[in-house]
Tab-separated table of C-alpha atoms in Angstrom:
chain	number	residue	atom	x	y	z
A	1	TYR	CA	0.000	0.000	0.000
A	2	ALA	CA	1.663	3.193	-1.099
A	3	SER	CA	-0.487	6.147	-1.982
A	4	PRO	CA	1.290	8.812	-4.034
A	5	VAL	CA	-0.518	11.575	-2.145
A	6	ILE	CA	-3.254	11.078	0.385
A	7	GLY	CA	-4.092	14.757	0.490
A	8	LYS	CA	-3.457	18.077	2.126
A	9	LEU	CA	-3.406	17.985	5.889
A	10	PRO	CA	-6.714	19.457	7.109
A	11	VAL	CA	-5.220	20.379	10.469
A	12	ALA	CA	-8.144	22.431	11.748
A	13	SER	CA	-10.744	19.791	10.931
A	14	VAL	CA	-9.061	16.603	12.137
A	15	ASP	CA	-11.184	14.856	14.734
A	16	THR	CA	-12.058	11.300	15.691
A	17	GLY	CA	-14.895	11.196	13.135
A	18	HIS	CA	-12.553	12.221	10.324
A	19	ILE	CA	-10.043	9.573	11.326
A	20	LEU	CA	-12.720	6.880	11.526
A	21	LYS	CA	-13.907	7.849	8.026
A	22	ILE	CA	-10.396	7.188	6.723
A	23	LEU	CA	-10.609	3.716	8.261
A	24	GLU	CA	-14.150	3.051	6.965
A	25	PRO	CA	-13.131	0.280	4.511
A	26	ILE	CA	-12.087	-1.871	7.489
A	27	TRP	CA	-15.558	-1.531	8.988
A	28	LYS	CA	-17.340	-2.454	5.737
A	29	ASN	CA	-15.436	-5.722	5.297
A	30	LYS	CA	-17.441	-8.574	6.870
A	31	SER	CA	-14.759	-11.295	6.943
A	32	GLU	CA	-13.650	-12.895	10.211
A	33	THR	CA	-10.128	-11.524	9.796
A	34	ALA	CA	-11.499	-8.018	9.230
A	35	SER	CA	-13.701	-8.427	12.303
A	36	ARG	CA	-10.680	-9.238	14.490
A	37	LEU	CA	-8.774	-6.361	12.919
A	38	ARG	CA	-11.686	-3.974	13.552
A	39	GLY	CA	-11.603	-4.763	17.262
A	40	ARG	CA	-7.863	-4.252	17.426
A	41	VAL	CA	-7.973	-1.015	15.429
A	42	GLU	CA	-10.911	0.302	17.472
A	43	ASN	CA	-9.045	-0.365	20.731
A	44	THR	CA	-5.912	1.277	19.368
A	45	ILE	CA	-7.856	4.331	18.196
A	46	ILE	CA	-9.617	4.625	21.542
A	47	ASN	CA	-6.250	4.452	23.318
A	48	PHE	CA	-4.731	7.100	21.074
A	49	MET	CA	-7.735	9.403	21.034
A	50	ALA	CA	-7.674	9.445	24.825
A	51	LEU	CA	-4.199	10.973	24.617
A	52	ASP	CA	-3.718	14.677	24.140
A	53	LEU	CA	-2.450	14.427	20.561
A	54	THR	CA	-2.197	17.239	18.048
A	55	ALA	CA	-4.323	17.096	14.922
A	56	GLU	CA	-1.200	16.274	12.908
A	57	HIS	CA	-0.354	13.335	15.163
A	58	LYS	CA	-3.910	12.010	14.951
A	59	MET	CA	-3.882	12.175	11.155
A	60	LEU	CA	-0.452	10.543	10.899
A	61	LEU	CA	-1.565	7.834	13.289
A	62	ALA	CA	-4.776	7.096	11.390
A	63	LEU	CA	-2.940	6.846	8.074
A	64	ALA	CA	-0.141	4.693	9.469
A	65	LEU	CA	-2.681	2.323	11.060
A	66	LYS	CA	-4.627	2.116	7.804
A	67	ALA	CA	-1.461	1.277	5.879
A	68	GLN	CA	-0.312	-1.154	8.575
A	69	LYS	CA	-3.405	-3.326	8.115
A	70	ASN	CA	-2.334	-3.893	4.492
A	71	ALA	CA	1.213	-4.977	5.316
A	72	HIS	CA	2.438	-8.109	3.557
A	73	ALA	CA	4.389	-9.873	6.309
A	74	PRO	CA	3.827	-13.631	5.865
A	75	TYR	CA	7.330	-14.539	7.082
A	76	SER	CA	7.715	-12.422	10.213
A	77	ASN	CA	4.065	-11.504	10.880
A	78	PHE	CA	5.537	-8.139	11.974
A	79	LYS	CA	3.255	-5.582	10.320
A	80	VAL	CA	4.438	-1.976	10.350
A	81	GLY	CA	2.827	1.197	9.028
A	82	ALA	CA	4.396	4.588	8.390
A	83	ALA	CA	2.996	7.990	7.492
A	84	ILE	CA	4.774	11.194	6.503
A	85	ILE	CA	3.875	14.878	6.447
A	86	ASP	CA	6.008	16.603	3.832
A	87	GLU	CA	7.031	20.222	3.315
A	88	ASN	CA	3.794	20.907	1.419
A	89	ALA	CA	1.584	19.482	4.217
A	90	GLN	CA	0.789	16.491	2.004
A	91	LEU	CA	0.388	13.074	3.591
A	92	HIS	CA	1.972	9.841	2.417
A	93	ALA	CA	1.631	6.377	3.931
A	94	SER	CA	2.886	2.867	3.347
A	95	CYS	CA	3.457	-0.489	5.006
A	96	ASN	CA	6.168	-3.103	5.007
A	97	VAL	CA	6.167	-5.635	2.158
A	98	GLU	CA	8.148	-8.812	2.766
A	99	ASN	CA	9.508	-11.095	0.072
A	100	ALA	CA	10.759	-14.684	0.229
A	101	ALA	CA	14.069	-13.288	-1.043
A	102	TYR	CA	14.677	-11.324	2.170
A	103	PRO	CA	16.711	-8.388	0.809
A	104	LEU	CA	13.966	-7.625	-1.714
A	105	GLY	CA	11.403	-6.691	0.938
A	106	GLN	CA	10.602	-3.083	1.711
A	107	CYS	CA	10.122	-1.351	5.038
A	108	ALA	CA	7.096	0.854	5.686
A	109	GLU	CA	9.281	3.948	6.010
A	110	ALA	CA	10.905	3.337	2.617
A	111	GLY	CA	7.504	2.922	0.973
A	112	ALA	CA	6.199	6.159	2.487
A	113	ILE	CA	9.329	7.976	1.315
A	114	SER	CA	8.860	6.563	-2.197
A	115	ALA	CA	5.252	7.769	-2.220
A	116	MET	CA	6.408	11.216	-1.098
A	117	ILE	CA	9.020	11.429	-3.850
A	118	ALA	CA	6.537	10.164	-6.465
A	119	SER	CA	4.256	13.075	-5.531
A	120	GLY	CA	7.035	15.589	-6.173
A	121	SER	CA	7.840	16.435	-2.560
A	122	LYS	CA	11.379	16.303	-1.203
A	123	LYS	CA	11.333	16.960	2.551
A	124	ILE	CA	10.036	14.993	5.532
A	125	LYS	CA	8.616	17.273	8.230
A	126	GLN	CA	7.299	14.430	10.426
A	127	ILE	CA	7.133	10.660	10.176
A	128	LEU	CA	5.118	8.314	12.387
A	129	ILE	CA	5.849	4.594	12.592
A	130	THR	CA	3.302	2.176	14.079
A	131	SER	CA	4.521	-0.945	15.817
A	132	PRO	CA	2.491	-4.170	15.658
A	133	ASN	CA	2.945	-4.693	19.409
A	134	ASP	CA	3.543	-2.782	22.629
A	135	GLU	CA	7.214	-2.075	21.936
A	136	PHE	CA	8.441	0.985	20.050
A	137	CYS	CA	9.588	0.159	16.512
A	138	PRO	CA	12.348	2.586	15.536
A	139	PRO	CA	13.494	2.602	11.908
A	140	CYS	CA	16.165	0.088	10.935
A	141	GLY	CA	19.617	1.378	9.977
A	142	GLY	CA	18.794	1.409	6.263
A	143	CYS	CA	15.598	3.384	6.836
A	144	ARG	CA	17.398	5.830	9.092
A	145	GLN	CA	19.754	6.561	6.206
A	146	LYS	CA	16.812	6.868	3.772
A	147	ILE	CA	15.056	9.275	6.129
A	148	ALA	CA	18.310	11.247	6.493
A	149	GLU	CA	18.267	11.918	2.757
A	150	PHE	CA	15.036	13.918	3.142
A	151	ALA	CA	15.125	15.088	6.776
A	152	ASP	CA	16.632	18.045	8.553
A	153	LYS	CA	17.439	18.890	12.174
A	154	GLN	CA	13.782	19.744	12.834
A	155	THR	CA	12.296	16.495	11.444
A	156	GLU	CA	10.320	14.679	14.112
A	157	VAL	CA	10.064	10.902	14.296
A	158	HIS	CA	7.051	9.581	16.211
A	159	LEU	CA	7.054	5.961	17.364
A	160	ALA	CA	3.633	4.529	18.261
A	161	THR	CA	2.779	1.263	20.001
A	162	GLN	CA	-0.480	-0.671	19.846
A	163	SER	CA	-1.185	0.159	23.495
A	164	GLY	CA	-1.263	3.892	22.797
A	165	ASN	CA	2.217	5.018	23.766
A	166	ILE	CA	3.948	7.539	21.536
A	167	LYS	CA	7.567	8.590	21.751
A	168	THR	CA	8.791	11.567	19.727
A	169	VAL	CA	12.424	12.270	18.938
A	170	LYS	CA	14.265	14.553	16.564
A	171	PHE	CA	15.673	12.614	13.656
A	172	THR	CA	19.219	13.607	14.600
A	173	GLU	CA	18.812	11.559	17.802
A	174	LEU	CA	18.197	8.413	15.741
A	175	LEU	CA	21.124	8.911	13.392
A	176	PRO	CA	23.801	11.122	14.944
A	177	LEU	CA	26.780	11.967	12.783
A	178	ALA	CA	24.903	11.031	9.577
A	179	PHE	CA	26.723	11.532	6.320
């Protein structure tokens, strides 16, 4: 799942209803798997909405969770989602895509960056990465270098767990002394 551009960030109008509308396709699917996923996503949203998050964080979270549900992770079952706000306030999201030939897989962060570049944007303002469990899921070394290509000292990296915890760091804390 990699959308070239999800849209302009409607910061003033982001609320729980708007986020749930983004996730509406999950609710319409009647399969047993979708039903289990709905419960998990609903609990995660409830946990996050209870937090005092900015509109930007809520939108990033909703998009990363939506992408995460589409992850192709048959080998690790470790589904990750990522969402980016670029310099034009456009949103981009993706998920990890595994491949039997391990090096050919793609991380969620790399997919979101590709979507951003495909849209014509060149700078990451914020990136949020959703973990499939209750542990933070920081970007791997390769993704840190990919993010570095399009980040600056002000770029924020938000790490979100399924239990509703969010940790925010400046990108320079994740990759000090980057080249």
